[in-house]
PDB file of C-alpha atoms in Angstrom:
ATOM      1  CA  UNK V   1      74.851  85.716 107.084  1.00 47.00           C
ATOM      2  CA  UNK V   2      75.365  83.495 110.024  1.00 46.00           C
ATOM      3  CA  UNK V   3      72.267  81.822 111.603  1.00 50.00           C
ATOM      4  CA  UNK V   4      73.100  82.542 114.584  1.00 66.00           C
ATOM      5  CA  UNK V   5      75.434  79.627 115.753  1.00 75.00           C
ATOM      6  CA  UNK V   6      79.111  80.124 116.718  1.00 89.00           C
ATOM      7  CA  UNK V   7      79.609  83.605 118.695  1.00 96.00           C
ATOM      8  CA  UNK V   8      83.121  84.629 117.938  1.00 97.00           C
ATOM      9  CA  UNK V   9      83.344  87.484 119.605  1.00 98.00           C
ATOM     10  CA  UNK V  10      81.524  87.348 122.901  1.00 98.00           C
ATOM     11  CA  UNK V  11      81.807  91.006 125.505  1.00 98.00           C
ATOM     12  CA  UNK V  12      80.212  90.553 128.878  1.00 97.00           C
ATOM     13  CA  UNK V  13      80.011  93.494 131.560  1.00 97.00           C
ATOM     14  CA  UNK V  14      82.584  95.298 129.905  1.00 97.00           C
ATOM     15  CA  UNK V  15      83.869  98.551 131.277  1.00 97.00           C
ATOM     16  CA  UNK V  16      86.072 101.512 129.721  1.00 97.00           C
ATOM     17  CA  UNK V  17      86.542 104.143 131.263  1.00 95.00           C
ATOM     18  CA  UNK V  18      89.648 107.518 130.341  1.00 94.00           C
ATOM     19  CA  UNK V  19      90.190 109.253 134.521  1.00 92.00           C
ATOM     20  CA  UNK V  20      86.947 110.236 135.316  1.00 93.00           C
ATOM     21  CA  UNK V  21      84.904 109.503 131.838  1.00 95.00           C
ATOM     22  CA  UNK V  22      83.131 106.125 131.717  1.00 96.00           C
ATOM     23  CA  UNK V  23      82.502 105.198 128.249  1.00 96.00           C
ATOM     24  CA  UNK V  24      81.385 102.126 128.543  1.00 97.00           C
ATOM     25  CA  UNK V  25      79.560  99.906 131.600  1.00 97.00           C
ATOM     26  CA  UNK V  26      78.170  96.804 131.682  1.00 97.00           C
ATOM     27  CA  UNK V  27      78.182  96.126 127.809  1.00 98.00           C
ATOM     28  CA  UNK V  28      77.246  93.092 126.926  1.00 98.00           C
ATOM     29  CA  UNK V  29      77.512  91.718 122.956  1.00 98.00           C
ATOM     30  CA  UNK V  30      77.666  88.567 121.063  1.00 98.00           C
ATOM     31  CA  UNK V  31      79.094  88.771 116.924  1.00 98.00           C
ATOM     32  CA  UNK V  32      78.376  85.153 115.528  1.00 97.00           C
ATOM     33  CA  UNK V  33      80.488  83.727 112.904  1.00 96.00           C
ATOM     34  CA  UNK V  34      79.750  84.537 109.340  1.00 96.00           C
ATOM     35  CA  UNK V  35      77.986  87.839 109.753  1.00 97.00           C
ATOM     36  CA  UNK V  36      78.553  91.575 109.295  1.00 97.00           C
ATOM     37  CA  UNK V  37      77.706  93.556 112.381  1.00 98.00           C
ATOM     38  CA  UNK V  38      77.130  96.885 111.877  1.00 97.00           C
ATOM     39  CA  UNK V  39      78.122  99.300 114.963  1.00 97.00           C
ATOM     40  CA  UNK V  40      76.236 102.863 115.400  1.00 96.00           C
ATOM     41  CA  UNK V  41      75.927 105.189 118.083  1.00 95.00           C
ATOM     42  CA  UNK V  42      75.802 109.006 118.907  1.00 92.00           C
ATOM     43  CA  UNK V  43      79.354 111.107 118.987  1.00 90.00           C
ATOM     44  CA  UNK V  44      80.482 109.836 122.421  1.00 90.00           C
ATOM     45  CA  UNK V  45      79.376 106.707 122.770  1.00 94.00           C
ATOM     46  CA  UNK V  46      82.832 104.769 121.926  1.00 95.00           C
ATOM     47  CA  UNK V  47      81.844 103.019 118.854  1.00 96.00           C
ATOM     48  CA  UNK V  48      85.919 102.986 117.653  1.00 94.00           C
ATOM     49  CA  UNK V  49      86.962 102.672 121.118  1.00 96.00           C
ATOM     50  CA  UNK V  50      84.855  99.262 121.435  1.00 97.00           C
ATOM     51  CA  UNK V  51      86.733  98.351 118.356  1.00 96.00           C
ATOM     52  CA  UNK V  52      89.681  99.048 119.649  1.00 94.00           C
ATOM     53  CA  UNK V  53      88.910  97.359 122.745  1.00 96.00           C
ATOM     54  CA  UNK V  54      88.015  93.814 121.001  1.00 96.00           C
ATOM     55  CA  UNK V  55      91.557  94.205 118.775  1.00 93.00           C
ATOM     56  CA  UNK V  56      93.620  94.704 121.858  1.00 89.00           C
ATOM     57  CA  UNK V  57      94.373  98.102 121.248  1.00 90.00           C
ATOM     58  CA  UNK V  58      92.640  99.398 124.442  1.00 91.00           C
ATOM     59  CA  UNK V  59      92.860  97.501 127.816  1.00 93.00           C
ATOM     60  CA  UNK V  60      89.442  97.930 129.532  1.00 96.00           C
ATOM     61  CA  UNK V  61      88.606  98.951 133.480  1.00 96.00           C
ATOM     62  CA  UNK V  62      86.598  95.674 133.520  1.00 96.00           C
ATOM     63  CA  UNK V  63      84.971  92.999 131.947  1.00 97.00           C
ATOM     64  CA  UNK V  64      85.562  90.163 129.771  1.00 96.00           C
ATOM     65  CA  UNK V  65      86.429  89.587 126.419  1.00 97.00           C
ATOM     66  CA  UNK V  66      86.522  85.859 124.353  1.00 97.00           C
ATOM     67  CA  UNK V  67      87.497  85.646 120.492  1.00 97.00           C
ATOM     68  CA  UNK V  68      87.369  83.326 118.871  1.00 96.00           C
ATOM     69  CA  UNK V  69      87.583  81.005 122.002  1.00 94.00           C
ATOM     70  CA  UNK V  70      90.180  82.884 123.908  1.00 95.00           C
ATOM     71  CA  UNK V  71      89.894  84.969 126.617  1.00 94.00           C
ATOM     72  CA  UNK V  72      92.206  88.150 125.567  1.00 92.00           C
ATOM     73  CA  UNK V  73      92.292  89.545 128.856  1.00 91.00           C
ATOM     74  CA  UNK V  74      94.114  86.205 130.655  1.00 91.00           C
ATOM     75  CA  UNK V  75      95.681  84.875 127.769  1.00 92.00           C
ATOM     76  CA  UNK V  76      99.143  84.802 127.587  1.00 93.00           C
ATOM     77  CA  UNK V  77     101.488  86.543 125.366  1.00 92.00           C
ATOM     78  CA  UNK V  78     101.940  83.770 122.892  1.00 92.00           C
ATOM     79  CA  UNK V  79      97.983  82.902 122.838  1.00 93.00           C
ATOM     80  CA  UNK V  80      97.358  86.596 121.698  1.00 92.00           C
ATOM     81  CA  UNK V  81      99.814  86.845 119.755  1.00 91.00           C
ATOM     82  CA  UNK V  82      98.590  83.744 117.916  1.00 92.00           C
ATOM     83  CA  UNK V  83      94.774  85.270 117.927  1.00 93.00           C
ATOM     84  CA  UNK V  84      96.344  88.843 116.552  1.00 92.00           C
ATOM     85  CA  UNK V  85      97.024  86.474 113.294  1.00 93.00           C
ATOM     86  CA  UNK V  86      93.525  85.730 113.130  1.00 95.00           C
ATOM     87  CA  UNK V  87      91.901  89.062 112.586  1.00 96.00           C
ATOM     88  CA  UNK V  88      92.657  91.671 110.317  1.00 96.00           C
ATOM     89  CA  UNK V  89      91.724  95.678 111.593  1.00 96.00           C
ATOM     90  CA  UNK V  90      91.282  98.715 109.249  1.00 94.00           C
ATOM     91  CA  UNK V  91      91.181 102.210 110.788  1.00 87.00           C
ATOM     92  CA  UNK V  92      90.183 105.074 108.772  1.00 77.00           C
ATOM     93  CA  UNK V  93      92.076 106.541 105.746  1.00 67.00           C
ATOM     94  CA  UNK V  94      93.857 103.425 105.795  1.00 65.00           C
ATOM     95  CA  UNK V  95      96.496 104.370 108.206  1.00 81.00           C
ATOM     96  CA  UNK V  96      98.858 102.969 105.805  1.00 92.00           C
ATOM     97  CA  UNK V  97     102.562 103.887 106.502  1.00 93.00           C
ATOM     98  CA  UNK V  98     103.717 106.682 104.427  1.00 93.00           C
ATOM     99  CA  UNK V  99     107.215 106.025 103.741  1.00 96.00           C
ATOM    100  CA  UNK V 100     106.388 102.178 102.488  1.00 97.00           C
ATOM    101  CA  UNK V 101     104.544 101.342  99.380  1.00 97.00           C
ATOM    102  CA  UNK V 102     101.250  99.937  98.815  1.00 97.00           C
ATOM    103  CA  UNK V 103     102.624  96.583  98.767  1.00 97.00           C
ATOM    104  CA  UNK V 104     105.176  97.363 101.405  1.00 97.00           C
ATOM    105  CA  UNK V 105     102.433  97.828 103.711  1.00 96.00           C
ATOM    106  CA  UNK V 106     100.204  94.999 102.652  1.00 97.00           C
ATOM    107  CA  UNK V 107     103.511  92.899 103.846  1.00 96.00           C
ATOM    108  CA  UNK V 108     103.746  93.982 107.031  1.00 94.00           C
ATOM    109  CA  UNK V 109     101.724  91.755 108.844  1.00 94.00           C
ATOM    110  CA  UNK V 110     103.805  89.194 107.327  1.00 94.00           C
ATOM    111  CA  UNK V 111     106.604  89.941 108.619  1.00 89.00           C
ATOM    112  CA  UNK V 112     105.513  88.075 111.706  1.00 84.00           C
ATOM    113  CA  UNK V 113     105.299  84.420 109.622  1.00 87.00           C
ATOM    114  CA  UNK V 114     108.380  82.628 110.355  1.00 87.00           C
ATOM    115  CA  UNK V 115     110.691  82.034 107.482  1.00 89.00           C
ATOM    116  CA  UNK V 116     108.400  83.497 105.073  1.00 91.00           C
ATOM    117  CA  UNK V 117     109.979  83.059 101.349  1.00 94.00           C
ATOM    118  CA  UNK V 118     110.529  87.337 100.100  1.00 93.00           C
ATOM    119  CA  UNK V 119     108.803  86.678  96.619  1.00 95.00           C
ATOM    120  CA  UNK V 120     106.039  84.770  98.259  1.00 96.00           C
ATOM    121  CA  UNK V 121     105.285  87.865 100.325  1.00 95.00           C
ATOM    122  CA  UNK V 122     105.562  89.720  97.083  1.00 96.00           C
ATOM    123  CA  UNK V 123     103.129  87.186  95.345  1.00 96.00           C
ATOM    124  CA  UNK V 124     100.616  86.975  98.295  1.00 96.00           C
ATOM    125  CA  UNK V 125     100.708  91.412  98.655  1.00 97.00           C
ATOM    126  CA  UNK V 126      99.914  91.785  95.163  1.00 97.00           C
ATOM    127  CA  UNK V 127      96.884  88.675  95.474  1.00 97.00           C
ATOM    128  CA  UNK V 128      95.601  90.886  98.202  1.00 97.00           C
ATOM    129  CA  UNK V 129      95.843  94.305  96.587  1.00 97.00           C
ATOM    130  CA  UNK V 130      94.003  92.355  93.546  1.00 97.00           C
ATOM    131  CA  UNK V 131      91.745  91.327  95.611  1.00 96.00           C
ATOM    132  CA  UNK V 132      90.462  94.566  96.657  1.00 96.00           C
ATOM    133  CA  UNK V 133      89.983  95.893  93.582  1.00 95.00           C
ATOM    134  CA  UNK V 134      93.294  98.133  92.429  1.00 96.00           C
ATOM    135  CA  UNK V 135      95.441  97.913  89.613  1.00 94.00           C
ATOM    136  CA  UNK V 136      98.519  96.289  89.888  1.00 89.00           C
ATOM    137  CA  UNK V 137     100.388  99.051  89.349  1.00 93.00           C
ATOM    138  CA  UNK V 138      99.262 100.597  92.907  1.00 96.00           C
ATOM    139  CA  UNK V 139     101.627  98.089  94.871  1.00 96.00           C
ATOM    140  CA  UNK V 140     104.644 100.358  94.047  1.00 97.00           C
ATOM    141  CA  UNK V 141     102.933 103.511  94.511  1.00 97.00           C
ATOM    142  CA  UNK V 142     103.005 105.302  98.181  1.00 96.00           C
ATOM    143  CA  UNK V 143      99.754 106.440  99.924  1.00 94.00           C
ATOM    144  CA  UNK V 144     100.424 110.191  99.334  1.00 94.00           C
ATOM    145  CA  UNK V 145     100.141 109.135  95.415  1.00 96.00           C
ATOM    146  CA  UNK V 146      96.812 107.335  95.944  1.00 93.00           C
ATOM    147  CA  UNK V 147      93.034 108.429  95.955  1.00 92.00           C
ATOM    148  CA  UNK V 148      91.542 108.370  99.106  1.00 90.00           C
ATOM    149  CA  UNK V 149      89.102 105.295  98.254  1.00 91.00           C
ATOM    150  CA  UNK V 150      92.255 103.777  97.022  1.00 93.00           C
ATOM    151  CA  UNK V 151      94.134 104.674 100.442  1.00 94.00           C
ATOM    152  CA  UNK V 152      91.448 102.476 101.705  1.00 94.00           C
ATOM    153  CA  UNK V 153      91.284  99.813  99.632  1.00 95.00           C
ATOM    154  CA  UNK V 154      94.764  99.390 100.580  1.00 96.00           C
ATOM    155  CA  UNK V 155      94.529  99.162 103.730  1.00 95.00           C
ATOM    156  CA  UNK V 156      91.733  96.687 103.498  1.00 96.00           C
ATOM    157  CA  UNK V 157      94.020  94.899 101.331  1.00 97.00           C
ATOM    158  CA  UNK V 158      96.517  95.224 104.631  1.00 96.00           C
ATOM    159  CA  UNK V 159      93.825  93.754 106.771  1.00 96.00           C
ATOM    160  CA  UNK V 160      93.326  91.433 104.741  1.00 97.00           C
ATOM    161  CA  UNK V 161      97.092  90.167 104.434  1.00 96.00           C
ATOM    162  CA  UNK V 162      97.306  86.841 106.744  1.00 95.00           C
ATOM    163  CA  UNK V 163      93.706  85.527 105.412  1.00 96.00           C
ATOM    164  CA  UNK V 164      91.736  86.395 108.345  1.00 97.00           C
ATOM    165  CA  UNK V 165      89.145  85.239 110.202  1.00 97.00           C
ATOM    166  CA  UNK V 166      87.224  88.348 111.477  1.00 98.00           C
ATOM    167  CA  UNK V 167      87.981  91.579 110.099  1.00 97.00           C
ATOM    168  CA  UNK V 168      88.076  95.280 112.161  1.00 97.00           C
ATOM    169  CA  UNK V 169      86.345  98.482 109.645  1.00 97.00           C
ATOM    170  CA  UNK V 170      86.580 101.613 111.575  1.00 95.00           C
ATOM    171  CA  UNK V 171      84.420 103.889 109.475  1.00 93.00           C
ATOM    172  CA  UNK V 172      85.118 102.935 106.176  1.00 93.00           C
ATOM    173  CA  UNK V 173      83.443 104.880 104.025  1.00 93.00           C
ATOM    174  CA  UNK V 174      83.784 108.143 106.092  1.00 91.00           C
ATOM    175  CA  UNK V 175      85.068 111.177 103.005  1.00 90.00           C
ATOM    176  CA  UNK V 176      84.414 109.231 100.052  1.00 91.00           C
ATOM    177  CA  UNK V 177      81.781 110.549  97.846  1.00 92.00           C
ATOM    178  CA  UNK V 178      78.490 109.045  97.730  1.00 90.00           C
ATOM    179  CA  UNK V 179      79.573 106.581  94.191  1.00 92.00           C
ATOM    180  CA  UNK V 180      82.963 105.538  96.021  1.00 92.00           C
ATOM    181  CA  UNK V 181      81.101 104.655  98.978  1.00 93.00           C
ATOM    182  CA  UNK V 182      78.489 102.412  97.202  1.00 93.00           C
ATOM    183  CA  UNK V 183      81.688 100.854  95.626  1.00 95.00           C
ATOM    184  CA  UNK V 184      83.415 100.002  98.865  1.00 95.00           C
ATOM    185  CA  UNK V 185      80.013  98.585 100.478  1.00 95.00           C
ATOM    186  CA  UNK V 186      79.475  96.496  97.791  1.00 95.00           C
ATOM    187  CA  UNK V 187      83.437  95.374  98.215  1.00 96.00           C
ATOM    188  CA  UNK V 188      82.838  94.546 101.898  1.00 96.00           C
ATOM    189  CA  UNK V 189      80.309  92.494 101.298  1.00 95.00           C
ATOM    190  CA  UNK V 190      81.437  90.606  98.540  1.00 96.00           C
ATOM    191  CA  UNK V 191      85.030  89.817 100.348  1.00 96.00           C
ATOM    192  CA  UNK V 192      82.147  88.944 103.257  1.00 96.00           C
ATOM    193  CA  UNK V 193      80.535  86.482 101.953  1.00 95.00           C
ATOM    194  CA  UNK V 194      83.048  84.878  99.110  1.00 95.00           C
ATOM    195  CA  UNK V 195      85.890  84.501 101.888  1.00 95.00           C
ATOM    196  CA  UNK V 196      83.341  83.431 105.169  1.00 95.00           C
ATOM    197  CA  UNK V 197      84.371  86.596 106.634  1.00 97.00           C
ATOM    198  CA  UNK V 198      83.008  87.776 109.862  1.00 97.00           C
ATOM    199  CA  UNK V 199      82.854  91.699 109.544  1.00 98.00           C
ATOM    200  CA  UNK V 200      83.166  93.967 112.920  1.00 98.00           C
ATOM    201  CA  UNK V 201      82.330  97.226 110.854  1.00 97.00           C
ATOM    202  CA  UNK V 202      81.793 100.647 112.645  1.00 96.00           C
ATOM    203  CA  UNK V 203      79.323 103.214 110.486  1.00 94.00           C
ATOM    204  CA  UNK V 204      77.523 106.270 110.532  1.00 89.00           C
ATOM    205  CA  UNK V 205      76.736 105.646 107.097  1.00 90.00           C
ATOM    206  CA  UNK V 206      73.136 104.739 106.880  1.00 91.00           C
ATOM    207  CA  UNK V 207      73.820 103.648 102.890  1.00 91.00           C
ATOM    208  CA  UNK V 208      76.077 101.119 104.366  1.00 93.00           C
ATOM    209  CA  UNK V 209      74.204  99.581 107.269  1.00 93.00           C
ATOM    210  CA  UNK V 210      71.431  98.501 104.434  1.00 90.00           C
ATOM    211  CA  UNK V 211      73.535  97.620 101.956  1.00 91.00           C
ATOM    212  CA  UNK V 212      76.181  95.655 104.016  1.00 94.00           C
ATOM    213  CA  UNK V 213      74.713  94.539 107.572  1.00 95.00           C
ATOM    214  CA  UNK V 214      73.376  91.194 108.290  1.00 96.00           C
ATOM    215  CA  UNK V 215      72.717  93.054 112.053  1.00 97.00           C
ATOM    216  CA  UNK V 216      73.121  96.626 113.544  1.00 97.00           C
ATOM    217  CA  UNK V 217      74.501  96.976 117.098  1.00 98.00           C
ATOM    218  CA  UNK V 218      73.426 100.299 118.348  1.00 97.00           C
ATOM    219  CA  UNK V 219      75.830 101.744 121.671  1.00 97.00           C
ATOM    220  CA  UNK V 220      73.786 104.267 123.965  1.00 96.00           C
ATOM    221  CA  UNK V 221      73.701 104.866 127.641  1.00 95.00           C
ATOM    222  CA  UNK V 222      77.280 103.558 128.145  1.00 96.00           C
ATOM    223  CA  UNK V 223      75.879 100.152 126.444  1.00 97.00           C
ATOM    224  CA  UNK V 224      74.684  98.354 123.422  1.00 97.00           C
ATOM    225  CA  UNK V 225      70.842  99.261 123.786  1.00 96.00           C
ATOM    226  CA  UNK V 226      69.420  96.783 121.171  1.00 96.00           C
ATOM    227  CA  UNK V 227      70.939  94.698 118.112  1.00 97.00           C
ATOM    228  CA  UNK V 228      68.855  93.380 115.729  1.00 96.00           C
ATOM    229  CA  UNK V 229      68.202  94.135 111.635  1.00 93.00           C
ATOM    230  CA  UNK V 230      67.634  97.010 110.132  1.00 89.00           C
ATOM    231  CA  UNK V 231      64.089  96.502 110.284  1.00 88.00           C
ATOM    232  CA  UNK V 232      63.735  95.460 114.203  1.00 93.00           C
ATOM    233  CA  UNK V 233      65.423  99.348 114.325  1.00 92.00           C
ATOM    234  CA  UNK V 234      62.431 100.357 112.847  1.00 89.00           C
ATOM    235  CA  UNK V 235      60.683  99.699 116.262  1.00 91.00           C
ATOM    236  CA  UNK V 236      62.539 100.379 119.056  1.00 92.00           C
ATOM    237  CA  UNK V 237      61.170 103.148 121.351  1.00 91.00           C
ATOM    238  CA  UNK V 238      64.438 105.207 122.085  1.00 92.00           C
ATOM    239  CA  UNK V 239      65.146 108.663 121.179  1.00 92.00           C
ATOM    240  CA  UNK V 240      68.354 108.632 119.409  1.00 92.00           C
ATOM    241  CA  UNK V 241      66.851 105.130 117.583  1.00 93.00           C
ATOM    242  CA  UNK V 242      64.116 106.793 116.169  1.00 91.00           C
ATOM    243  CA  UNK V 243      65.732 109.792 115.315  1.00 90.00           C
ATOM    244  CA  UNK V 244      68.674 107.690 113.408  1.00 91.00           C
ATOM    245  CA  UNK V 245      66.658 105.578 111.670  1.00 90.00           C
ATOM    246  CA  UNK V 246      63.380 106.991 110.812  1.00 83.00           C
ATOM    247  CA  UNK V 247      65.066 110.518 109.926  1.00 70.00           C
ATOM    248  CA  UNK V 248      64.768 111.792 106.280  1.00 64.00           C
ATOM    249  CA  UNK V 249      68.981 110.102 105.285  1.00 64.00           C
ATOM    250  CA  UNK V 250      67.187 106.842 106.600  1.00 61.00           C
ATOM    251  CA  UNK V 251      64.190 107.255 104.130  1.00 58.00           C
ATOM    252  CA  UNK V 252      66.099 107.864 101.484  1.00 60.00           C
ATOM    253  CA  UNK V 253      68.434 104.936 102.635  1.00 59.00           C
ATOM    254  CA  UNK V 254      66.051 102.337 102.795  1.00 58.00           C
ATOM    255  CA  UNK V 255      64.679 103.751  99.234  1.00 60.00           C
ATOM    256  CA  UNK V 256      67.468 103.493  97.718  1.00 58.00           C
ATOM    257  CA  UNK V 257      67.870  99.747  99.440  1.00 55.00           C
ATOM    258  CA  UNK V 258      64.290  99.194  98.064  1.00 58.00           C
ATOM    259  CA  UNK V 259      65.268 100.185  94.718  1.00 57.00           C
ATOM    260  CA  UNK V 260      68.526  98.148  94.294  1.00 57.00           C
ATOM    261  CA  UNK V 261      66.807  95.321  95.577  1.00 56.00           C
ATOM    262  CA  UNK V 262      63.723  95.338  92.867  1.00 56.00           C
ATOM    263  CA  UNK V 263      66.541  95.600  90.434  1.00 56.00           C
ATOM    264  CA  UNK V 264      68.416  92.575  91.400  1.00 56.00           C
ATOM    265  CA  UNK V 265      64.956  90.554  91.276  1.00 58.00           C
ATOM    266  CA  UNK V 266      64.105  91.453  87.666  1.00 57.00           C
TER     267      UNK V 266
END
């Protein structure tokens, strides 16, 4: 977990708004280096439309935006371009593209390395799909012939491609059953902290925030109300705050948590 040093992702009054419907306004938020943020919010508030946002997939109404030094809203083509290479985004399902392979896609983002060697792309693709945790095998297998954890696991293996800096998870362990989830949490976080990954991670998956977040980011009233750990959630006097977190799926969350952790210890 970072202590707090480096922000490397820093949002200041930012603005998004689709005709008439402002999403978000005045949102301020600092990710330091290192960490794993978690992201939560009601249906509405624009949790994967602030991730798109930060990954340049969304031009806001207003605001600013700096990663990882740069300012993507003034930066020229060849500056973003150059940041792109830097982070690494996976949406949900995978979005992997169903007439490639597994390690077709994992190559893609390769494709923008000048005079990259073919059988080095080869070599790297399959280090990456190892690296998430499937059999070798899956790099010549397309997505329709995959699990659905696997579909994600490649596509974290995708994101994961040109060794990046700060990774993108847009819901990742939305559908998978409650033992494939645990499995892909405890993935994250390993990749997290053995490759000095900083980890933008959107969630409604209470399981996930506890077993995966350093700190939780929570978006309401068109802004991010509070950030802080799980256990400064605990306290805040909001509504939708205390109804998240101290519900009966956060109980048995942080029980679980509890549990996993006395394990470890013994």
């Amino acid at each position: 977990m970072s202590a707090r040093g480096e922000p490397v992702i820093e949002l200041r009054g930012l603005r998004n708004q689709f005709g008439t419907q402002v999403v978000h306004d005045g949102l301020d938020l600092d990710v330091y280096r290192g960490e794993v943020l978690g992201v939560v919010g009601g249906s509405g508030t624009g949790k994967s439309v602030l991730l798109r946002t930060i990954a340049g997939l969304q031009t806001p109404a207003a605001g600013s935006i700096r990663v990882l030094g740069t300012d993507v809203r003034t930066a020229d083509l060849a500056a973003r371009t150059a940041l792109q290479m830097r982070w690494g985004v996976m949406f949900q399902d995978g979005a992997l593209f169903s007439s490639l392979t597994v390690r077709e896609n994992v190559e893609v983002p390769m494709r923008g390395i000048p005079d990259l060697d073919p059988g080095l792309a080869r070599e790297l693709a399959d280090l990456k799909i190892s690296m998430v945790g499937l059999p070798y095998l899956a790099g010549d297998k397309y997505p329709s012939e995959l699990s659905g954890g696997m579909r994600k696991r490649a596509g974290l293996a995708r994101a994961l491609a040109l060794d990046p800096e700060i990774v993108f998870l847009d819901e990742p362990t939305a559908g998978l059953d409650p033992i494939g989830a645990a499995d892909f949490d405890q993935l994250i976080r390993g990749l997290s902290r053995s490759l000095g990954l900083t980890v933008f991670l959107v969630t409604h998956d209470l399981d996930t925030l506890h077993a995966v977040c350093d700190r939780i980011a929570v978006l309401a009233e068109r802004k991010v109300l509070v950030t802080g750990t799980m256990q400064d959630m605990l306290s805040v006097d909001h509504p939708w705050v205390r109804s998240y977190f101290h519900g009966p799926r956060a109980r048995a969350a942080i029980d679980a948590a509890e549990a996993a952790q006395t394990g470890e210890d013994r």
